[in-house]
CSV table of C-alpha atoms in Angstrom, one decimal:
chain,number,residue,atom,x,y,z
A,11,UNK,CA,84.7,124.4,6.8
A,12,UNK,CA,82.7,121.5,5.0
A,13,UNK,CA,79.1,121.2,5.0
A,14,UNK,CA,77.6,118.4,7.2
A,15,UNK,CA,77.3,115.2,5.5
A,16,UNK,CA,73.6,114.3,5.5
A,17,UNK,CA,72.0,115.4,8.8
A,18,UNK,CA,72.4,119.3,9.3
A,19,UNK,CA,71.8,119.0,13.1
A,20,UNK,CA,74.5,116.4,13.7
A,21,UNK,CA,78.2,117.2,14.4
A,22,UNK,CA,80.6,114.6,13.3
A,23,UNK,CA,83.9,115.2,15.0
A,24,UNK,CA,87.2,113.3,14.3
A,25,UNK,CA,89.5,112.8,17.3
A,26,UNK,CA,93.1,112.1,16.6
A,27,UNK,CA,96.6,113.4,17.2
A,28,UNK,CA,98.7,112.3,14.3
A,29,UNK,CA,100.9,110.3,16.9
A,30,UNK,CA,99.9,107.0,18.6
A,31,UNK,CA,99.8,107.0,22.3
A,32,UNK,CA,98.7,110.5,23.0
A,33,UNK,CA,95.3,109.3,24.5
A,34,UNK,CA,92.9,109.9,21.8
A,35,UNK,CA,90.8,106.7,22.4
A,36,UNK,CA,90.6,107.5,26.1
A,37,UNK,CA,89.5,111.1,25.4
A,38,UNK,CA,87.0,109.9,22.8
A,39,UNK,CA,85.4,107.4,25.2
A,40,UNK,CA,85.3,109.7,28.2
A,41,UNK,CA,84.3,112.7,26.2
A,42,UNK,CA,81.5,110.8,24.6
A,43,UNK,CA,80.4,109.5,28.0
A,44,UNK,CA,80.5,113.1,29.5
A,45,UNK,CA,78.5,114.6,26.6
A,46,UNK,CA,76.0,111.8,27.1
A,47,UNK,CA,75.7,112.7,30.7
A,48,UNK,CA,74.7,116.2,29.6
A,49,UNK,CA,71.8,114.8,27.9
A,50,UNK,CA,73.3,115.0,24.3
A,51,UNK,CA,72.5,112.2,22.0
A,52,UNK,CA,76.1,110.9,21.5
A,53,UNK,CA,77.6,108.2,19.4
A,54,UNK,CA,81.4,107.0,19.3
A,55,UNK,CA,82.6,105.1,16.4
A,56,UNK,CA,86.0,103.3,16.3
A,57,UNK,CA,87.3,104.1,12.8
A,58,UNK,CA,90.8,102.8,13.7
A,59,UNK,CA,90.3,99.8,11.5
A,60,UNK,CA,93.8,98.1,12.1
A,61,UNK,CA,94.4,98.6,15.7
A,62,UNK,CA,91.2,99.3,17.3
A,63,UNK,CA,90.9,99.8,21.1
A,64,UNK,CA,87.5,101.7,21.7
A,65,UNK,CA,85.8,98.4,22.6
A,66,UNK,CA,88.5,97.6,25.3
A,67,UNK,CA,87.9,101.0,26.9
A,68,UNK,CA,84.3,100.4,27.1
A,69,UNK,CA,84.3,97.0,28.4
A,70,UNK,CA,83.3,94.7,25.6
A,71,UNK,CA,85.9,94.0,22.9
A,72,UNK,CA,83.9,91.3,21.2
A,73,UNK,CA,80.8,92.2,19.4
A,74,UNK,CA,78.6,90.0,17.1
A,75,UNK,CA,78.6,92.8,14.4
A,76,UNK,CA,81.4,95.5,14.1
A,77,UNK,CA,82.2,98.5,11.7
A,78,UNK,CA,84.3,96.1,9.7
A,79,UNK,CA,81.0,94.1,8.8
A,80,UNK,CA,79.4,97.4,7.8
A,81,UNK,CA,82.3,98.4,5.5
A,82,UNK,CA,82.3,94.9,3.9
A,83,UNK,CA,78.5,95.3,3.2
A,84,UNK,CA,77.6,92.4,5.7
A,85,UNK,CA,75.7,94.4,8.2
A,86,UNK,CA,73.7,97.7,8.5
A,87,UNK,CA,75.1,100.4,11.0
A,88,UNK,CA,72.2,99.8,13.3
A,89,UNK,CA,73.3,96.1,13.7
A,90,UNK,CA,76.8,97.2,14.6
A,91,UNK,CA,75.6,99.9,17.1
A,92,UNK,CA,75.5,99.0,20.9
A,93,UNK,CA,74.5,100.9,24.0
A,94,UNK,CA,77.0,101.0,27.0
A,95,UNK,CA,75.7,100.8,30.5
A,96,UNK,CA,76.3,104.5,30.8
A,97,UNK,CA,73.9,105.1,27.9
A,98,UNK,CA,76.6,106.1,25.5
A,99,UNK,CA,76.2,104.4,22.0
A,100,UNK,CA,79.1,102.8,20.4
A,101,UNK,CA,80.1,101.2,17.1
A,102,UNK,CA,83.2,99.2,17.7
A,103,UNK,CA,85.7,97.8,15.0
A,104,UNK,CA,86.6,94.3,14.8
A,105,UNK,CA,89.9,93.1,16.5
A,106,UNK,CA,90.6,89.9,14.6
A,107,UNK,CA,93.1,89.9,11.7
A,108,UNK,CA,90.4,88.2,9.6
A,109,UNK,CA,88.2,91.4,10.0
A,110,UNK,CA,90.7,93.3,7.8
A,111,UNK,CA,89.8,91.1,4.7
A,112,UNK,CA,87.8,92.9,2.1
A,113,UNK,CA,87.3,95.9,4.4
A,114,UNK,CA,86.7,99.1,2.4
A,115,UNK,CA,87.8,102.3,4.3
A,116,UNK,CA,86.3,104.4,1.3
A,117,UNK,CA,82.8,103.3,2.4
A,118,UNK,CA,83.4,104.8,5.8
A,119,UNK,CA,82.0,108.4,4.9
A,120,UNK,CA,78.5,106.8,4.0
A,121,UNK,CA,78.5,104.4,7.0
A,122,UNK,CA,79.2,107.4,9.3
A,123,UNK,CA,76.4,109.5,7.5
A,124,UNK,CA,74.0,106.7,8.0
A,125,UNK,CA,75.0,106.2,11.7
A,126,UNK,CA,74.6,110.0,12.4
A,127,UNK,CA,70.8,109.9,12.1
A,128,UNK,CA,69.2,110.8,15.4
A,129,UNK,CA,72.3,112.0,17.2
A,130,UNK,CA,73.5,115.3,18.3
A,131,UNK,CA,77.2,114.4,18.2
A,132,UNK,CA,79.2,111.7,16.7
A,133,UNK,CA,82.9,111.2,17.7
A,134,UNK,CA,85.3,109.2,15.4
A,135,UNK,CA,88.2,107.6,17.2
A,136,UNK,CA,90.6,107.9,14.2
A,137,UNK,CA,93.6,106.0,13.2
A,138,UNK,CA,97.0,107.9,14.0
A,139,UNK,CA,99.3,109.0,11.4
A,140,UNK,CA,98.5,110.1,7.8
A,141,UNK,CA,97.6,106.8,6.1
A,142,UNK,CA,94.6,105.8,4.3
A,143,UNK,CA,92.7,105.1,7.4
A,144,UNK,CA,93.4,108.3,9.0
A,145,UNK,CA,92.4,110.3,5.8
A,146,UNK,CA,89.3,108.2,5.8
A,147,UNK,CA,88.3,109.2,9.1
A,148,UNK,CA,89.0,112.8,8.4
A,149,UNK,CA,86.9,112.7,5.2
A,150,UNK,CA,83.9,111.3,7.1
A,151,UNK,CA,84.2,114.3,9.6
A,152,UNK,CA,83.1,117.9,9.6
A,153,UNK,CA,85.4,118.9,12.5
A,154,UNK,CA,88.7,117.8,14.0
A,155,UNK,CA,89.4,117.5,17.8
A,156,UNK,CA,93.3,117.3,17.9
A,157,UNK,CA,94.7,115.4,20.9
A,158,UNK,CA,98.4,115.8,21.8
A,159,UNK,CA,100.8,115.6,24.7
A,160,UNK,CA,103.1,118.5,25.8
A,161,UNK,CA,106.1,117.0,24.0
A,162,UNK,CA,107.6,118.2,20.7
A,163,UNK,CA,107.3,114.9,18.8
A,164,UNK,CA,103.7,114.7,19.6
A,165,UNK,CA,103.0,118.3,18.8
A,166,UNK,CA,104.9,118.1,15.5
A,167,UNK,CA,102.8,115.1,14.4
A,168,UNK,CA,99.6,117.0,15.5
A,169,UNK,CA,100.5,119.9,13.3
A,170,UNK,CA,100.8,117.5,10.2
A,171,UNK,CA,97.4,116.3,11.0
A,172,UNK,CA,96.0,119.7,11.2
A,173,UNK,CA,97.5,120.6,7.9
A,174,UNK,CA,95.9,117.5,6.2
A,175,UNK,CA,92.6,118.4,7.8
A,176,UNK,CA,92.8,122.0,6.6
A,177,UNK,CA,93.5,120.6,3.1
A,178,UNK,CA,90.4,118.4,3.2
A,179,UNK,CA,88.2,121.4,4.4
A,180,UNK,CA,87.7,119.9,7.9
A,181,UNK,CA,87.2,122.6,10.6
A,182,UNK,CA,89.4,122.6,13.7
A,183,UNK,CA,87.4,122.4,17.0
A,184,UNK,CA,90.5,123.0,19.0
A,185,UNK,CA,93.3,121.2,20.7
A,186,UNK,CA,93.2,118.9,23.8
A,187,UNK,CA,96.5,118.8,25.8
A,188,UNK,CA,96.5,115.4,27.4
A,189,UNK,CA,98.4,113.8,30.2
A,190,UNK,CA,99.9,116.9,31.3
A,191,UNK,CA,102.5,116.4,34.4
A,192,UNK,CA,103.7,119.9,34.8
A,193,UNK,CA,107.4,118.9,34.3
A,194,UNK,CA,109.8,121.6,33.2
A,195,UNK,CA,110.6,119.4,30.1
A,196,UNK,CA,107.1,119.9,28.7
A,197,UNK,CA,106.2,122.6,26.1
A,198,UNK,CA,104.1,125.5,27.5
A,199,UNK,CA,100.6,126.0,26.4
A,200,UNK,CA,101.6,129.3,24.7
A,201,UNK,CA,104.4,127.5,22.7
A,202,UNK,CA,101.9,124.7,21.7
A,203,UNK,CA,99.2,127.2,20.6
A,204,UNK,CA,101.9,129.0,18.7
A,205,UNK,CA,103.1,126.0,16.8
A,206,UNK,CA,99.8,124.6,16.0
A,207,UNK,CA,98.0,127.8,15.2
A,208,UNK,CA,94.9,126.8,17.2
A,209,UNK,CA,93.8,127.2,20.8
A,210,UNK,CA,94.0,124.6,23.7
A,211,UNK,CA,90.4,124.1,24.6
A,212,UNK,CA,91.3,121.6,27.5
A,213,UNK,CA,94.3,120.6,29.5
A,214,UNK,CA,93.8,117.1,31.0
A,215,UNK,CA,96.4,116.1,33.8
A,216,UNK,CA,98.1,112.9,34.1
A,217,UNK,CA,95.9,110.9,36.5
A,218,UNK,CA,96.3,107.3,37.6
A,219,UNK,CA,92.6,107.4,38.3
A,220,UNK,CA,92.1,107.2,34.6
A,221,UNK,CA,94.1,103.9,34.3
A,222,UNK,CA,91.9,102.6,37.3
A,223,UNK,CA,88.7,103.5,35.4
A,224,UNK,CA,90.1,101.8,32.2
A,225,UNK,CA,90.7,98.6,34.3
A,226,UNK,CA,87.1,99.0,35.6
A,227,UNK,CA,85.8,99.5,32.1
A,228,UNK,CA,83.9,102.6,33.3
A,229,UNK,CA,84.1,106.2,32.0
A,230,UNK,CA,86.2,108.4,34.4
A,231,UNK,CA,83.2,110.8,34.9
A,232,UNK,CA,81.2,107.8,36.4
A,233,UNK,CA,84.1,106.0,38.1
A,234,UNK,CA,85.6,109.1,39.8
A,235,UNK,CA,83.4,112.1,39.0
A,236,UNK,CA,85.4,114.4,41.4
A,237,UNK,CA,88.8,113.6,40.1
A,238,UNK,CA,90.8,116.3,38.2
A,239,UNK,CA,90.6,114.4,34.9
A,240,UNK,CA,87.0,113.8,35.2
A,241,UNK,CA,86.2,117.5,36.0
A,242,UNK,CA,88.3,118.5,33.0
A,243,UNK,CA,86.6,116.1,30.8
A,244,UNK,CA,83.2,117.4,31.8
A,245,UNK,CA,84.4,121.0,31.3
A,246,UNK,CA,85.5,119.9,27.8
A,247,UNK,CA,82.2,118.2,27.0
A,248,UNK,CA,80.3,121.3,28.2
A,249,UNK,CA,82.4,123.5,26.0
A,250,UNK,CA,81.9,121.5,22.8
A,251,UNK,CA,78.1,121.1,23.7
A,252,UNK,CA,77.8,124.7,24.3
A,253,UNK,CA,76.4,123.9,27.7
A,254,UNK,CA,76.8,126.0,31.0
A,255,UNK,CA,78.5,123.9,33.6
A,256,UNK,CA,80.5,124.6,36.8
A,257,UNK,CA,82.2,121.9,38.7
A,258,UNK,CA,80.6,121.1,42.0
A,259,UNK,CA,82.3,122.6,45.1
A,260,UNK,CA,83.7,120.2,47.6
A,261,UNK,CA,81.1,119.2,50.1
A,262,UNK,CA,78.2,119.5,47.6
A,263,UNK,CA,76.4,122.5,46.2
A,264,UNK,CA,77.0,125.8,47.8
A,265,UNK,CA,74.2,127.0,50.1
A,266,UNK,CA,72.7,130.4,49.9
A,267,UNK,CA,72.9,132.9,52.7
A,268,UNK,CA,69.2,132.1,53.8
A,269,UNK,CA,70.1,128.3,53.7
A,270,UNK,CA,73.1,128.9,56.0
A,271,UNK,CA,71.0,131.0,58.4
A,272,UNK,CA,68.2,128.5,58.6
A,273,UNK,CA,70.7,125.6,59.0
A,274,UNK,CA,72.4,127.5,61.8
A,275,UNK,CA,69.1,128.2,63.6
A,276,UNK,CA,68.0,124.6,62.8
A,277,UNK,CA,64.8,126.0,61.2
């Protein structure tokens, strides 16, 4: 595993899946928000320079300054860093075609290192595939969180990304199995772990509530905290942050035997 870039206390985690459409941006935004709720100083950066979507997920696609400005040398990282109403910090990428002009992906590593100061965890929403952008995102990270779906094409592309990350010396945090429907056509968790050679650390179900939260431009953990996807996202955030957490029981926190007795006696 590589050494941390500049700030030893900051974890820089690339989030990608090799294949587009597996839900990596949704996982990045919601995982970042969930970890922020746990009190971790969390920053998410959209390093998908040609097809960025993180800003849309967090409700403000247009920003005065973006990562593209930073990579062109026209802004400092602090100028391109914004705070979502949830408290999560975000550095978006520009969505205009003109933003691509004179953008230098090779400067991404320094930009991420500069942005990492003062944060516990930085998530990079990386470009799909194995191209220049994807490689730049991996080089800027110390760890990789691989997002995939339980279908063979997605898992095959995920394996290619894992191999690339290993060649670059990037540690593998684990595999997030996203949009699980439970259909018989899906690969089993055991088969996926066998193919990828790394454990599945979260299994997030297909959930229409996630689509509703995207329309509301609100992280799922705030929009529908008791939904299955929100609970799994919080569980994943706790695992990554090394935080002890148990999902709340229905009807609120469980009462102790004494509280139940006192409640029964109306004391």
